[in-house]
PDB file of C-alpha atoms in Angstrom:
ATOM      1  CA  UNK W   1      35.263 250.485  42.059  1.00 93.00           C
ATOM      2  CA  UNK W   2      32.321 252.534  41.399  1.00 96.00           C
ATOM      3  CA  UNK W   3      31.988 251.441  37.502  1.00 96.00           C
ATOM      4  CA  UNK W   4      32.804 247.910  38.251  1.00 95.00           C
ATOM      5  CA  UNK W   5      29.601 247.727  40.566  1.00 96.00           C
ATOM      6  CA  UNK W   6      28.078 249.548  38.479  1.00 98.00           C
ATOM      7  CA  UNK W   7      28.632 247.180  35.533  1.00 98.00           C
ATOM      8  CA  UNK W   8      28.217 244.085  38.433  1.00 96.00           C
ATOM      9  CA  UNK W   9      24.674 245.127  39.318  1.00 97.00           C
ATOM     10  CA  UNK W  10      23.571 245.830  35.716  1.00 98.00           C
ATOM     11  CA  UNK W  11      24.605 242.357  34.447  1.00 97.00           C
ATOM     12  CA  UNK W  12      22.589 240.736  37.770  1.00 97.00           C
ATOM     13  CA  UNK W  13      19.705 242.608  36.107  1.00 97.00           C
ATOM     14  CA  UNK W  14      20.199 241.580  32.819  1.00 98.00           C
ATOM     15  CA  UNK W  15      20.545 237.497  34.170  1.00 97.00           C
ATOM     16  CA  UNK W  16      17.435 238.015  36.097  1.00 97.00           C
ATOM     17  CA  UNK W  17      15.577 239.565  33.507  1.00 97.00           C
ATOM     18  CA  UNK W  18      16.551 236.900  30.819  1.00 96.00           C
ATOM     19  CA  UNK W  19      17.062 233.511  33.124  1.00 94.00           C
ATOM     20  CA  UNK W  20      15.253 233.986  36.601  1.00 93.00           C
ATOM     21  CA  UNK W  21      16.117 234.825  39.920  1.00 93.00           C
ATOM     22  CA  UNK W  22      18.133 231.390  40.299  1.00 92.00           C
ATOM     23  CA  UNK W  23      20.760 232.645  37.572  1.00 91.00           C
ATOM     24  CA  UNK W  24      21.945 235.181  40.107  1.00 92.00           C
ATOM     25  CA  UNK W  25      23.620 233.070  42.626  1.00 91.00           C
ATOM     26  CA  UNK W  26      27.386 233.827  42.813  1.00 89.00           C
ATOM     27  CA  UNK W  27      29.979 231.208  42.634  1.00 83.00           C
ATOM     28  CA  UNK W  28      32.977 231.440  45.268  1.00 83.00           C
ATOM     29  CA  UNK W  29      34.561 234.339  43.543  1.00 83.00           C
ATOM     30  CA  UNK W  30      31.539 236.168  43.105  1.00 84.00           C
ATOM     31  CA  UNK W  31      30.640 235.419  39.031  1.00 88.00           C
ATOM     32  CA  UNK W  32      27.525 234.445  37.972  1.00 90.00           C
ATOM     33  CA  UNK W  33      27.133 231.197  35.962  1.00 88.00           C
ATOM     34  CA  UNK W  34      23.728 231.887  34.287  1.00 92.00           C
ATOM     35  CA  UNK W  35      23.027 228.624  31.513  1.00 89.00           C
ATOM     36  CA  UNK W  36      23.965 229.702  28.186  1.00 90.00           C
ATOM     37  CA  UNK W  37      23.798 227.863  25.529  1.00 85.00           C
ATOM     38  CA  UNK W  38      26.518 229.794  22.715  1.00 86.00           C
ATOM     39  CA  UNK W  39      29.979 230.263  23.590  1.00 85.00           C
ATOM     40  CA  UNK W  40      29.400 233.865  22.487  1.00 93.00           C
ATOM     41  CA  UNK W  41      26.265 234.492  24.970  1.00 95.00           C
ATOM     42  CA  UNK W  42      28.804 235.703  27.979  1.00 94.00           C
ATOM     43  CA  UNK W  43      30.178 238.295  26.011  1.00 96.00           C
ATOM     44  CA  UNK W  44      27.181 239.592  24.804  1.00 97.00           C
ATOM     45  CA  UNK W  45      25.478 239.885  28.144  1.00 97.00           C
ATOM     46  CA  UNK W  46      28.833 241.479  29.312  1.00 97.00           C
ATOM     47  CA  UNK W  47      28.127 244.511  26.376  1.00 98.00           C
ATOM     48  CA  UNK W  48      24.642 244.673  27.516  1.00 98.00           C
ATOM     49  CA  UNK W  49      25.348 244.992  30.882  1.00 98.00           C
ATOM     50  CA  UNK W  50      28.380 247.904  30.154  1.00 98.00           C
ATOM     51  CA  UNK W  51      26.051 249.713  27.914  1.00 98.00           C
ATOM     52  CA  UNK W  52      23.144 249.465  30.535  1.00 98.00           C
ATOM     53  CA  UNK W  53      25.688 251.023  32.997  1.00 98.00           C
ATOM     54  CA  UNK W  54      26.706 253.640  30.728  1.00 98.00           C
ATOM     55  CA  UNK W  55      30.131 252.599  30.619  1.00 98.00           C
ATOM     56  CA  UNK W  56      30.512 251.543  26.754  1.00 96.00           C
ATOM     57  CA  UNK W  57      33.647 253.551  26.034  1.00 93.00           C
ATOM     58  CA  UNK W  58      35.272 253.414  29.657  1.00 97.00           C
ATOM     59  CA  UNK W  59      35.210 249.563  30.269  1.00 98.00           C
ATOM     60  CA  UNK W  60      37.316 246.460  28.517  1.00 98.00           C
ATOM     61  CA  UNK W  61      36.896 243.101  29.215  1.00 97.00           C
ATOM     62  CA  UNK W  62      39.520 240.873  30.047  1.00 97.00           C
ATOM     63  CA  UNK W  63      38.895 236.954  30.473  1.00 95.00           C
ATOM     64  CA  UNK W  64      40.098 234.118  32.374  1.00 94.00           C
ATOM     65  CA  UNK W  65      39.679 230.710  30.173  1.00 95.00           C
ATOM     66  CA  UNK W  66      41.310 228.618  31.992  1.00 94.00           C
ATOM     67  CA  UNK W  67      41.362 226.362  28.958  1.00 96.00           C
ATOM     68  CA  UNK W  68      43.718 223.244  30.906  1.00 95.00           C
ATOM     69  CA  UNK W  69      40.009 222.876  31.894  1.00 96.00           C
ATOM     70  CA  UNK W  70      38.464 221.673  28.671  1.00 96.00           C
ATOM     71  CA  UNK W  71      41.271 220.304  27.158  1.00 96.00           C
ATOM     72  CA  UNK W  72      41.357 216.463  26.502  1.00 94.00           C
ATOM     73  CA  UNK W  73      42.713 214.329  23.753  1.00 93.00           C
ATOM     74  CA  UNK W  74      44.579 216.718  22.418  1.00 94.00           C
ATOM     75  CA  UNK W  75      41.428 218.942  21.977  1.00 96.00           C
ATOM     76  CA  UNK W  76      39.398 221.519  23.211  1.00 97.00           C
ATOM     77  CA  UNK W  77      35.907 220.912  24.404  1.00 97.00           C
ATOM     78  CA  UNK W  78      33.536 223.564  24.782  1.00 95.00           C
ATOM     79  CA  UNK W  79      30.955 221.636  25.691  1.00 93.00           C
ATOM     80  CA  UNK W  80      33.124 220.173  28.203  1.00 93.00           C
ATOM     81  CA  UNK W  81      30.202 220.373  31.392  1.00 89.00           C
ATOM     82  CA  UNK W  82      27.999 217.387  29.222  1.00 91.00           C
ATOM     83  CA  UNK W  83      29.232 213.919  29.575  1.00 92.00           C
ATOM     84  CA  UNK W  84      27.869 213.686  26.367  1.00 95.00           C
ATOM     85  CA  UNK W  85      29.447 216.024  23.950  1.00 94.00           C
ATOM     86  CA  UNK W  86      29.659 215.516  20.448  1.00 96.00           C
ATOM     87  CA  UNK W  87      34.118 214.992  20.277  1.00 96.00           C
ATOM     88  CA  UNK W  88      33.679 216.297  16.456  1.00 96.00           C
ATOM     89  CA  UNK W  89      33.039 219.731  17.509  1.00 96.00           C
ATOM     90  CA  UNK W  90      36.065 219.658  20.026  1.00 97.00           C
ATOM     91  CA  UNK W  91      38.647 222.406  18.411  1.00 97.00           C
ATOM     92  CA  UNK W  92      42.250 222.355  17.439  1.00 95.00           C
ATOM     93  CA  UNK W  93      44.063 224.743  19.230  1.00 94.00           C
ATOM     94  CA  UNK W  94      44.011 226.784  16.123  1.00 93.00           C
ATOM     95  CA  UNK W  95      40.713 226.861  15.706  1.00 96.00           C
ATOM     96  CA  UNK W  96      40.380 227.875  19.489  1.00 96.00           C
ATOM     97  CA  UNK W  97      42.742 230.578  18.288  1.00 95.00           C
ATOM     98  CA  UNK W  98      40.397 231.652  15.875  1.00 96.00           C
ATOM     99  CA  UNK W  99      37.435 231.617  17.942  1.00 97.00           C
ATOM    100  CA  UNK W 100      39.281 234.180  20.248  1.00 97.00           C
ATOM    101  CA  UNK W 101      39.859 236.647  17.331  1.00 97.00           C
ATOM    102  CA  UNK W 102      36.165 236.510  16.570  1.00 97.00           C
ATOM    103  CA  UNK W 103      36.088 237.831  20.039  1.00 97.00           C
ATOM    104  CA  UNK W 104      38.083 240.419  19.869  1.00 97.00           C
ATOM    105  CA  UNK W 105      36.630 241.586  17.019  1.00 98.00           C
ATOM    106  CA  UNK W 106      33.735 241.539  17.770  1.00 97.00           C
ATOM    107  CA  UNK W 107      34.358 242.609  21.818  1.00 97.00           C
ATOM    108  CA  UNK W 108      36.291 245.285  23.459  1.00 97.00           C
ATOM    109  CA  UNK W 109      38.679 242.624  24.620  1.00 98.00           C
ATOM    110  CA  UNK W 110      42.048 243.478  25.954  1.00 98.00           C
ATOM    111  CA  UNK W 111      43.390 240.413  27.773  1.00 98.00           C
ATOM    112  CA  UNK W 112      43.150 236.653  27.809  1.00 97.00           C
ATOM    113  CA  UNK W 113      44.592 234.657  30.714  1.00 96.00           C
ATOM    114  CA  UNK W 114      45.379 231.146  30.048  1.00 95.00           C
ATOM    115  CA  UNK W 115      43.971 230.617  26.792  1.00 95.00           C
ATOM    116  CA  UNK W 116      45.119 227.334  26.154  1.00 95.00           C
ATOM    117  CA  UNK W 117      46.277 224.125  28.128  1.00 94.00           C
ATOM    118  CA  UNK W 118      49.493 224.959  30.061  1.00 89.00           C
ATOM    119  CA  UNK W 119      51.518 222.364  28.383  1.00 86.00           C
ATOM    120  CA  UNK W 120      50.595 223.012  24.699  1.00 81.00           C
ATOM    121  CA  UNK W 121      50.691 226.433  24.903  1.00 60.00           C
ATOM    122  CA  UNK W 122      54.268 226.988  24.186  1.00 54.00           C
ATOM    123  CA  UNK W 123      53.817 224.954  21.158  1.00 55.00           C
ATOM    124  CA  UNK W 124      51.449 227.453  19.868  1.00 54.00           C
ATOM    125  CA  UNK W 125      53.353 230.377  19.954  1.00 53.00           C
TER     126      UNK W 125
END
């Protein structure tokens, strides 16, 4: 408990420090929802904030993607929150796959819940 508030209150700083005080509202389950702009951005505040802690070697991340989500037309759209996005940078779920070994690479990333859309997933593995 104590290193996960730890980490918590060190990514609140972080937020505030790089988006404003309004980035640190919490959603119902607590998360923030700061406005990035790179699919990579959340991770990378998530080191900083594990690293500002102290916690670098102790703490993993695990994510929820909840990719049924984002997933239209047989694709997945990352952009999904604009009404507007561009459908030729939607992914195959292969490239989606891809994306998430980038992230493990380059993250200390030990689990990913639903990481594609419940009924395709099957097809996938």
């Amino acid at each position: 408990m104590k290193i996960g508030s730890e980490v918590y209150h060190s990514l609140k700083s972080i937020i505030k420090s790089k988006y404003g005080q309004d980035a640190t509202n919490v959603g119902d389950e607590g998360g923030f929802a700061p406005n990035i702009q790179d699919n990579k951005e959340s991770l990378e505040l998530l080191k900083e904030a594990i690293k500002k802690a102290g916690y670098t070697d102790k703490v993993k991340i695990a994510m929820d993607v909840a990719a049924s989500e984002f997933y239209k037309d047989s694709s997945y759209d990352l952009d999904f929150k604009n009404p507007n996005s561009d459908k030729s940078k939607w992914l195959s779920g292969e490239k989606l796959a891809n994306l998430y070994e980038e992230f493990i690479q380059e993250s200390p990333i030990v689990s990913i819940e639903d990481p594609f859309d419940q009924d395709v997933c099957l097809e996938l593995s």
